[in-house]
């Protein structure tokens, strides 16, 4: 039995020796692509990786012992952050997108996952945060929204000017009906004018409906 135990120890030792380089490679991969940190239950930062420092532009010394408020951009409402703390306080994983502020005042967006680290009783004692940078995607989304707003403004401008013309024409022609003595030819001309204006109105409303439909399709095709 003693020999078996000795062999078992040797096997474990051998596994540990093979595992160490693996863990080091994993940590290097994480530090290259993932922004990670660990806080206590009060939110005090007790660990940050190199990537965190690179993105936030704070040194490790400046971050350790600080609260995550040090990178708070002020973008999110208090209710958003309260809900996040309630979720991880219950021992549940929280996932969301957060806008942070770097030391130099610039902003950056991250896709964040916060995992509670629990004791044997299942009570959170620390929080592990893993984040990926999504600033480029958020900037593209913002540009797309600006393009949509600009397109809507152009459409509204077109409506306010071009749509007004047939409306004014219809109103003017309708006033002519108030005068008696109009010949059959005059009435025919007025009716044709009203018909022409109505067709213009129909075309504009169809164009507007098509524009709105296009905007809705673009919004529905957005991820998430």
PDB file of C-alpha atoms in Angstrom:
ATOM      1  CA  UNK A   1       0.000   0.000   0.000  1.00  0.00           C
ATOM      2  CA  UNK A   2       2.898   2.317   0.807  1.00  0.00           C
ATOM      3  CA  UNK A   3       4.401   1.841  -2.664  1.00  0.00           C
ATOM      4  CA  UNK A   4       1.070   2.627  -4.297  1.00  0.00           C
ATOM      5  CA  UNK A   5       0.841   5.886  -2.382  1.00  0.00           C
ATOM      6  CA  UNK A   6       4.387   6.785  -3.406  1.00  0.00           C
ATOM      7  CA  UNK A   7       3.597   6.136  -7.061  1.00  0.00           C
ATOM      8  CA  UNK A   8       0.433   8.211  -6.715  1.00  0.00           C
ATOM      9  CA  UNK A   9       2.415  11.141  -5.311  1.00  0.00           C
ATOM     10  CA  UNK A  10       4.909  10.890  -8.155  1.00  0.00           C
ATOM     11  CA  UNK A  11       2.044  10.935 -10.666  1.00  0.00           C
ATOM     12  CA  UNK A  12       0.532  14.014  -9.071  1.00  0.00           C
ATOM     13  CA  UNK A  13       3.918  15.715  -9.000  1.00  0.00           C
ATOM     14  CA  UNK A  14       4.412  14.920 -12.661  1.00  0.00           C
ATOM     15  CA  UNK A  15       0.976  16.297 -13.502  1.00  0.00           C
ATOM     16  CA  UNK A  16       1.715  19.476 -11.618  1.00  0.00           C
ATOM     17  CA  UNK A  17       4.958  19.939 -13.538  1.00  0.00           C
ATOM     18  CA  UNK A  18       3.069  19.610 -16.821  1.00  0.00           C
ATOM     19  CA  UNK A  19       0.257  21.841 -15.578  1.00  0.00           C
ATOM     20  CA  UNK A  20       2.427  24.819 -14.593  1.00  0.00           C
ATOM     21  CA  UNK A  21       3.532  25.732 -18.171  1.00  0.00           C
ATOM     22  CA  UNK A  22      -0.069  25.275 -19.283  1.00  0.00           C
ATOM     23  CA  UNK A  23      -1.345  27.672 -16.635  1.00  0.00           C
ATOM     24  CA  UNK A  24       1.388  30.163 -17.485  1.00  0.00           C
ATOM     25  CA  UNK A  25       0.415  30.044 -21.176  1.00  0.00           C
ATOM     26  CA  UNK A  26      -3.249  30.475 -20.233  1.00  0.00           C
ATOM     27  CA  UNK A  27      -2.440  33.464 -18.039  1.00  0.00           C
ATOM     28  CA  UNK A  28      -0.387  35.026 -20.834  1.00  0.00           C
ATOM     29  CA  UNK A  29      -3.275  34.576 -23.284  1.00  0.00           C
ATOM     30  CA  UNK A  30      -5.725  36.104 -20.796  1.00  0.00           C
ATOM     31  CA  UNK A  31      -3.430  39.047 -20.036  1.00  0.00           C
ATOM     32  CA  UNK A  32      -3.091  39.742 -23.757  1.00  0.00           C
ATOM     33  CA  UNK A  33      -6.780  39.806 -24.661  1.00  0.00           C
ATOM     34  CA  UNK A  34      -8.859  39.979 -21.447  1.00  0.00           C
ATOM     35  CA  UNK A  35      -9.169  42.898 -19.030  1.00  0.00           C
ATOM     36  CA  UNK A  36      -9.388  41.219 -15.644  1.00  0.00           C
ATOM     37  CA  UNK A  37      -9.578  42.309 -12.025  1.00  0.00           C
ATOM     38  CA  UNK A  38     -10.555  40.977  -8.620  1.00  0.00           C
ATOM     39  CA  UNK A  39     -12.267  43.018  -5.920  1.00  0.00           C
ATOM     40  CA  UNK A  40     -13.425  42.294  -2.404  1.00  0.00           C
ATOM     41  CA  UNK A  41     -17.135  42.403  -1.562  1.00  0.00           C
ATOM     42  CA  UNK A  42     -16.944  46.161  -1.000  1.00  0.00           C
ATOM     43  CA  UNK A  43     -15.605  46.719  -4.501  1.00  0.00           C
ATOM     44  CA  UNK A  44     -12.023  47.482  -3.500  1.00  0.00           C
ATOM     45  CA  UNK A  45      -9.595  46.400  -6.203  1.00  0.00           C
ATOM     46  CA  UNK A  46      -7.131  43.769  -4.976  1.00  0.00           C
ATOM     47  CA  UNK A  47      -5.821  42.504  -8.327  1.00  0.00           C
ATOM     48  CA  UNK A  48      -5.569  43.821 -11.895  1.00  0.00           C
ATOM     49  CA  UNK A  49      -3.812  42.344 -14.882  1.00  0.00           C
ATOM     50  CA  UNK A  50      -1.554  44.094 -17.362  1.00  0.00           C
ATOM     51  CA  UNK A  51      -4.318  44.554 -19.927  1.00  0.00           C
ATOM     52  CA  UNK A  52      -6.453  46.419 -17.364  1.00  0.00           C
ATOM     53  CA  UNK A  53      -3.623  48.908 -16.830  1.00  0.00           C
ATOM     54  CA  UNK A  54      -3.036  49.339 -20.569  1.00  0.00           C
ATOM     55  CA  UNK A  55      -6.672  50.118 -21.348  1.00  0.00           C
ATOM     56  CA  UNK A  56      -7.458  52.248 -18.276  1.00  0.00           C
ATOM     57  CA  UNK A  57      -4.057  54.016 -18.453  1.00  0.00           C
ATOM     58  CA  UNK A  58      -3.725  53.684 -14.671  1.00  0.00           C
ATOM     59  CA  UNK A  59      -0.724  51.931 -13.183  1.00  0.00           C
ATOM     60  CA  UNK A  60      -1.210  48.869 -11.019  1.00  0.00           C
ATOM     61  CA  UNK A  61      -0.107  50.902  -8.007  1.00  0.00           C
ATOM     62  CA  UNK A  62      -2.756  53.544  -8.737  1.00  0.00           C
ATOM     63  CA  UNK A  63      -5.518  50.940  -9.028  1.00  0.00           C
ATOM     64  CA  UNK A  64      -4.847  48.602  -6.111  1.00  0.00           C
ATOM     65  CA  UNK A  65      -6.801  49.612  -3.031  1.00  0.00           C
ATOM     66  CA  UNK A  66      -9.115  51.825  -5.060  1.00  0.00           C
ATOM     67  CA  UNK A  67     -12.803  51.300  -5.788  1.00  0.00           C
ATOM     68  CA  UNK A  68     -13.953  50.637  -9.353  1.00  0.00           C
ATOM     69  CA  UNK A  69     -15.455  54.113  -9.245  1.00  0.00           C
ATOM     70  CA  UNK A  70     -11.987  55.262 -10.312  1.00  0.00           C
ATOM     71  CA  UNK A  71     -12.965  54.308 -13.899  1.00  0.00           C
ATOM     72  CA  UNK A  72     -16.651  55.260 -13.617  1.00  0.00           C
ATOM     73  CA  UNK A  73     -17.629  57.325 -16.669  1.00  0.00           C
ATOM     74  CA  UNK A  74     -20.879  58.598 -15.165  1.00  0.00           C
ATOM     75  CA  UNK A  75     -22.683  57.311 -18.264  1.00  0.00           C
ATOM     76  CA  UNK A  76     -24.828  54.665 -16.575  1.00  0.00           C
ATOM     77  CA  UNK A  77     -27.706  55.546 -14.220  1.00  0.00           C
ATOM     78  CA  UNK A  78     -27.438  54.578 -10.556  1.00  0.00           C
ATOM     79  CA  UNK A  79     -30.170  51.963 -11.020  1.00  0.00           C
ATOM     80  CA  UNK A  80     -27.996  50.142 -13.566  1.00  0.00           C
ATOM     81  CA  UNK A  81     -25.098  49.804 -11.110  1.00  0.00           C
ATOM     82  CA  UNK A  82     -27.394  48.971  -8.176  1.00  0.00           C
ATOM     83  CA  UNK A  83     -28.905  46.090 -10.136  1.00  0.00           C
ATOM     84  CA  UNK A  84     -25.408  44.835 -10.992  1.00  0.00           C
ATOM     85  CA  UNK A  85     -24.390  44.822  -7.311  1.00  0.00           C
ATOM     86  CA  UNK A  86     -27.639  43.129  -6.284  1.00  0.00           C
ATOM     87  CA  UNK A  87     -27.036  40.371  -8.833  1.00  0.00           C
ATOM     88  CA  UNK A  88     -23.467  39.550  -7.792  1.00  0.00           C
ATOM     89  CA  UNK A  89     -24.385  40.026  -4.117  1.00  0.00           C
ATOM     90  CA  UNK A  90     -26.849  37.131  -4.526  1.00  0.00           C
ATOM     91  CA  UNK A  91     -23.976  35.028  -5.841  1.00  0.00           C
ATOM     92  CA  UNK A  92     -25.158  35.188  -9.446  1.00  0.00           C
ATOM     93  CA  UNK A  93     -23.066  35.955 -12.508  1.00  0.00           C
ATOM     94  CA  UNK A  94     -23.672  39.380 -14.063  1.00  0.00           C
ATOM     95  CA  UNK A  95     -23.161  40.133 -17.748  1.00  0.00           C
ATOM     96  CA  UNK A  96     -23.487  43.502 -19.447  1.00  0.00           C
ATOM     97  CA  UNK A  97     -21.844  46.296 -21.398  1.00  0.00           C
ATOM     98  CA  UNK A  98     -20.199  49.149 -19.497  1.00  0.00           C
ATOM     99  CA  UNK A  99     -18.761  52.473 -20.560  1.00  0.00           C
ATOM    100  CA  UNK A 100     -15.644  53.353 -18.552  1.00  0.00           C
ATOM    101  CA  UNK A 101     -13.352  56.366 -18.394  1.00  0.00           C
ATOM    102  CA  UNK A 102      -9.564  56.086 -18.605  1.00  0.00           C
ATOM    103  CA  UNK A 103      -7.101  58.178 -16.644  1.00  0.00           C
ATOM    104  CA  UNK A 104      -6.609  60.595 -19.564  1.00  0.00           C
ATOM    105  CA  UNK A 105     -10.349  61.286 -19.753  1.00  0.00           C
ATOM    106  CA  UNK A 106     -11.018  59.134 -22.813  1.00  0.00           C
ATOM    107  CA  UNK A 107     -13.874  56.637 -22.807  1.00  0.00           C
ATOM    108  CA  UNK A 108     -13.923  52.955 -23.647  1.00  0.00           C
ATOM    109  CA  UNK A 109     -16.630  50.281 -23.749  1.00  0.00           C
ATOM    110  CA  UNK A 110     -16.261  46.760 -22.382  1.00  0.00           C
ATOM    111  CA  UNK A 111     -18.360  43.617 -22.488  1.00  0.00           C
ATOM    112  CA  UNK A 112     -18.138  42.583 -18.840  1.00  0.00           C
ATOM    113  CA  UNK A 113     -18.750  39.355 -16.942  1.00  0.00           C
ATOM    114  CA  UNK A 114     -18.556  39.465 -13.137  1.00  0.00           C
ATOM    115  CA  UNK A 115     -18.266  36.097 -11.394  1.00  0.00           C
ATOM    116  CA  UNK A 116     -18.708  35.851  -7.604  1.00  0.00           C
ATOM    117  CA  UNK A 117     -15.991  33.829  -5.847  1.00  0.00           C
ATOM    118  CA  UNK A 118     -17.725  32.055  -2.956  1.00  0.00           C
ATOM    119  CA  UNK A 119     -16.682  30.461   0.318  1.00  0.00           C
ATOM    120  CA  UNK A 120     -17.732  26.970   1.414  1.00  0.00           C
ATOM    121  CA  UNK A 121     -21.088  28.328   2.551  1.00  0.00           C
ATOM    122  CA  UNK A 122     -21.786  29.790  -0.899  1.00  0.00           C
ATOM    123  CA  UNK A 123     -21.349  33.378   0.252  1.00  0.00           C
ATOM    124  CA  UNK A 124     -19.478  35.744  -2.108  1.00  0.00           C
ATOM    125  CA  UNK A 125     -16.084  36.788  -0.714  1.00  0.00           C
ATOM    126  CA  UNK A 126     -14.559  38.268  -3.873  1.00  0.00           C
ATOM    127  CA  UNK A 127     -15.630  39.197  -7.393  1.00  0.00           C
ATOM    128  CA  UNK A 128     -13.732  38.251 -10.544  1.00  0.00           C
ATOM    129  CA  UNK A 129     -14.334  40.574 -13.491  1.00  0.00           C
ATOM    130  CA  UNK A 130     -13.480  39.556 -17.046  1.00  0.00           C
ATOM    131  CA  UNK A 131     -13.916  42.136 -19.798  1.00  0.00           C
ATOM    132  CA  UNK A 132     -13.345  42.430 -23.526  1.00  0.00           C
ATOM    133  CA  UNK A 133     -12.919  45.740 -25.324  1.00  0.00           C
ATOM    134  CA  UNK A 134     -15.865  46.585 -27.617  1.00  0.00           C
ATOM    135  CA  UNK A 135     -15.241  50.287 -28.243  1.00  0.00           C
ATOM    136  CA  UNK A 136     -15.009  49.872 -32.035  1.00  0.00           C
ATOM    137  CA  UNK A 137     -18.372  48.101 -32.195  1.00  0.00           C
ATOM    138  CA  UNK A 138     -20.031  50.712 -29.992  1.00  0.00           C
ATOM    139  CA  UNK A 139     -18.569  53.522 -32.121  1.00  0.00           C
ATOM    140  CA  UNK A 140     -19.989  51.859 -35.239  1.00  0.00           C
ATOM    141  CA  UNK A 141     -23.396  51.512 -33.562  1.00  0.00           C
ATOM    142  CA  UNK A 142     -23.292  55.201 -32.613  1.00  0.00           C
ATOM    143  CA  UNK A 143     -22.378  56.175 -36.190  1.00  0.00           C
ATOM    144  CA  UNK A 144     -25.228  54.040 -37.532  1.00  0.00           C
ATOM    145  CA  UNK A 145     -27.645  55.787 -35.163  1.00  0.00           C
ATOM    146  CA  UNK A 146     -26.351  59.192 -36.285  1.00  0.00           C
ATOM    147  CA  UNK A 147     -26.804  58.160 -39.928  1.00  0.00           C
ATOM    148  CA  UNK A 148     -30.387  57.132 -39.168  1.00  0.00           C
ATOM    149  CA  UNK A 149     -31.103  60.440 -37.447  1.00  0.00           C
ATOM    150  CA  UNK A 150     -29.616  62.363 -40.379  1.00  0.00           C
ATOM    151  CA  UNK A 151     -31.690  60.358 -42.839  1.00  0.00           C
ATOM    152  CA  UNK A 152     -34.835  61.026 -40.810  1.00  0.00           C
ATOM    153  CA  UNK A 153     -34.051  64.750 -40.682  1.00  0.00           C
ATOM    154  CA  UNK A 154     -33.630  64.805 -44.475  1.00  0.00           C
ATOM    155  CA  UNK A 155     -36.925  62.970 -44.901  1.00  0.00           C
ATOM    156  CA  UNK A 156     -38.721  65.375 -42.549  1.00  0.00           C
ATOM    157  CA  UNK A 157     -37.266  68.325 -44.448  1.00  0.00           C
ATOM    158  CA  UNK A 158     -38.504  66.834 -47.689  1.00  0.00           C
ATOM    159  CA  UNK A 159     -41.954  66.247 -46.229  1.00  0.00           C
ATOM    160  CA  UNK A 160     -42.218  69.752 -44.804  1.00  0.00           C
ATOM    161  CA  UNK A 161     -41.455  71.298 -48.206  1.00  0.00           C
ATOM    162  CA  UNK A 162     -42.542  68.944 -50.968  1.00  0.00           C
ATOM    163  CA  UNK A 163     -45.616  67.619 -49.193  1.00  0.00           C
ATOM    164  CA  UNK A 164     -46.784  71.151 -48.529  1.00  0.00           C
ATOM    165  CA  UNK A 165     -47.018  71.971 -52.233  1.00  0.00           C
ATOM    166  CA  UNK A 166     -49.870  69.581 -53.154  1.00  0.00           C
ATOM    167  CA  UNK A 167     -51.657  70.400 -49.898  1.00  0.00           C
ATOM    168  CA  UNK A 168     -51.605  74.113 -50.710  1.00  0.00           C
ATOM    169  CA  UNK A 169     -52.770  73.354 -54.224  1.00  0.00           C
ATOM    170  CA  UNK A 170     -55.699  71.258 -52.999  1.00  0.00           C
ATOM    171  CA  UNK A 171     -56.725  73.952 -50.553  1.00  0.00           C
ATOM    172  CA  UNK A 172     -56.526  76.611 -53.262  1.00  0.00           C
ATOM    173  CA  UNK A 173     -58.575  74.594 -55.722  1.00  0.00           C
ATOM    174  CA  UNK A 174     -61.160  73.722 -53.104  1.00  0.00           C
ATOM    175  CA  UNK A 175     -61.692  77.421 -52.428  1.00  0.00           C
ATOM    176  CA  UNK A 176     -62.629  77.902 -56.069  1.00  0.00           C
ATOM    177  CA  UNK A 177     -65.629  75.640 -55.533  1.00  0.00           C
ATOM    178  CA  UNK A 178     -67.033  78.321 -53.260  1.00  0.00           C
ATOM    179  CA  UNK A 179     -67.514  80.578 -56.260  1.00  0.00           C
ATOM    180  CA  UNK A 180     -70.635  80.032 -58.363  1.00  0.00           C
ATOM    181  CA  UNK A 181     -70.682  80.285 -62.096  1.00  0.00           C
ATOM    182  CA  UNK A 182     -67.812  77.890 -62.726  1.00  0.00           C
ATOM    183  CA  UNK A 183     -68.118  76.310 -66.156  1.00  0.00           C
ATOM    184  CA  UNK A 184     -67.892  72.562 -66.717  1.00  0.00           C
ATOM    185  CA  UNK A 185     -64.432  73.061 -68.186  1.00  0.00           C
ATOM    186  CA  UNK A 186     -63.305  74.999 -65.088  1.00  0.00           C
ATOM    187  CA  UNK A 187     -64.624  72.253 -62.820  1.00  0.00           C
ATOM    188  CA  UNK A 188     -62.811  69.619 -64.895  1.00  0.00           C
ATOM    189  CA  UNK A 189     -59.528  71.540 -64.572  1.00  0.00           C
ATOM    190  CA  UNK A 190     -60.000  71.897 -60.800  1.00  0.00           C
ATOM    191  CA  UNK A 191     -60.802  68.203 -60.378  1.00  0.00           C
ATOM    192  CA  UNK A 192     -57.737  67.238 -62.440  1.00  0.00           C
ATOM    193  CA  UNK A 193     -55.593  69.501 -60.273  1.00  0.00           C
ATOM    194  CA  UNK A 194     -56.933  67.934 -57.091  1.00  0.00           C
ATOM    195  CA  UNK A 195     -56.372  64.451 -58.543  1.00  0.00           C
ATOM    196  CA  UNK A 196     -52.788  65.317 -59.493  1.00  0.00           C
ATOM    197  CA  UNK A 197     -52.090  66.684 -56.005  1.00  0.00           C
ATOM    198  CA  UNK A 198     -53.644  63.601 -54.412  1.00  0.00           C
ATOM    199  CA  UNK A 199     -51.344  61.342 -56.461  1.00  0.00           C
ATOM    200  CA  UNK A 200     -48.347  63.384 -55.289  1.00  0.00           C
ATOM    201  CA  UNK A 201     -49.494  63.025 -51.685  1.00  0.00           C
ATOM    202  CA  UNK A 202     -49.908  59.275 -52.154  1.00  0.00           C
ATOM    203  CA  UNK A 203     -46.390  58.951 -53.594  1.00  0.00           C
ATOM    204  CA  UNK A 204     -44.862  60.911 -50.710  1.00  0.00           C
ATOM    205  CA  UNK A 205     -46.680  58.854 -48.069  1.00  0.00           C
ATOM    206  CA  UNK A 206     -45.586  55.620 -49.788  1.00  0.00           C
ATOM    207  CA  UNK A 207     -42.000  56.878 -49.813  1.00  0.00           C
ATOM    208  CA  UNK A 208     -42.250  57.760 -46.127  1.00  0.00           C
ATOM    209  CA  UNK A 209     -43.714  54.336 -45.284  1.00  0.00           C
ATOM    210  CA  UNK A 210     -40.884  52.650 -47.187  1.00  0.00           C
ATOM    211  CA  UNK A 211     -38.318  54.713 -45.313  1.00  0.00           C
ATOM    212  CA  UNK A 212     -39.801  53.824 -41.925  1.00  0.00           C
ATOM    213  CA  UNK A 213     -39.918  50.140 -42.933  1.00  0.00           C
ATOM    214  CA  UNK A 214     -36.225  50.281 -43.896  1.00  0.00           C
ATOM    215  CA  UNK A 215     -35.287  51.833 -40.524  1.00  0.00           C
ATOM    216  CA  UNK A 216     -37.213  49.125 -38.653  1.00  0.00           C
ATOM    217  CA  UNK A 217     -35.506  46.361 -40.620  1.00  0.00           C
ATOM    218  CA  UNK A 218     -32.076  47.832 -39.845  1.00  0.00           C
ATOM    219  CA  UNK A 219     -32.932  47.990 -36.152  1.00  0.00           C
ATOM    220  CA  UNK A 220     -34.269  44.412 -36.130  1.00  0.00           C
ATOM    221  CA  UNK A 221     -31.111  43.121 -37.820  1.00  0.00           C
ATOM    222  CA  UNK A 222     -28.850  44.629 -35.158  1.00  0.00           C
ATOM    223  CA  UNK A 223     -27.243  42.014 -32.838  1.00  0.00           C
ATOM    224  CA  UNK A 224     -28.727  41.643 -29.363  1.00  0.00           C
TER     225      UNK A 224
END
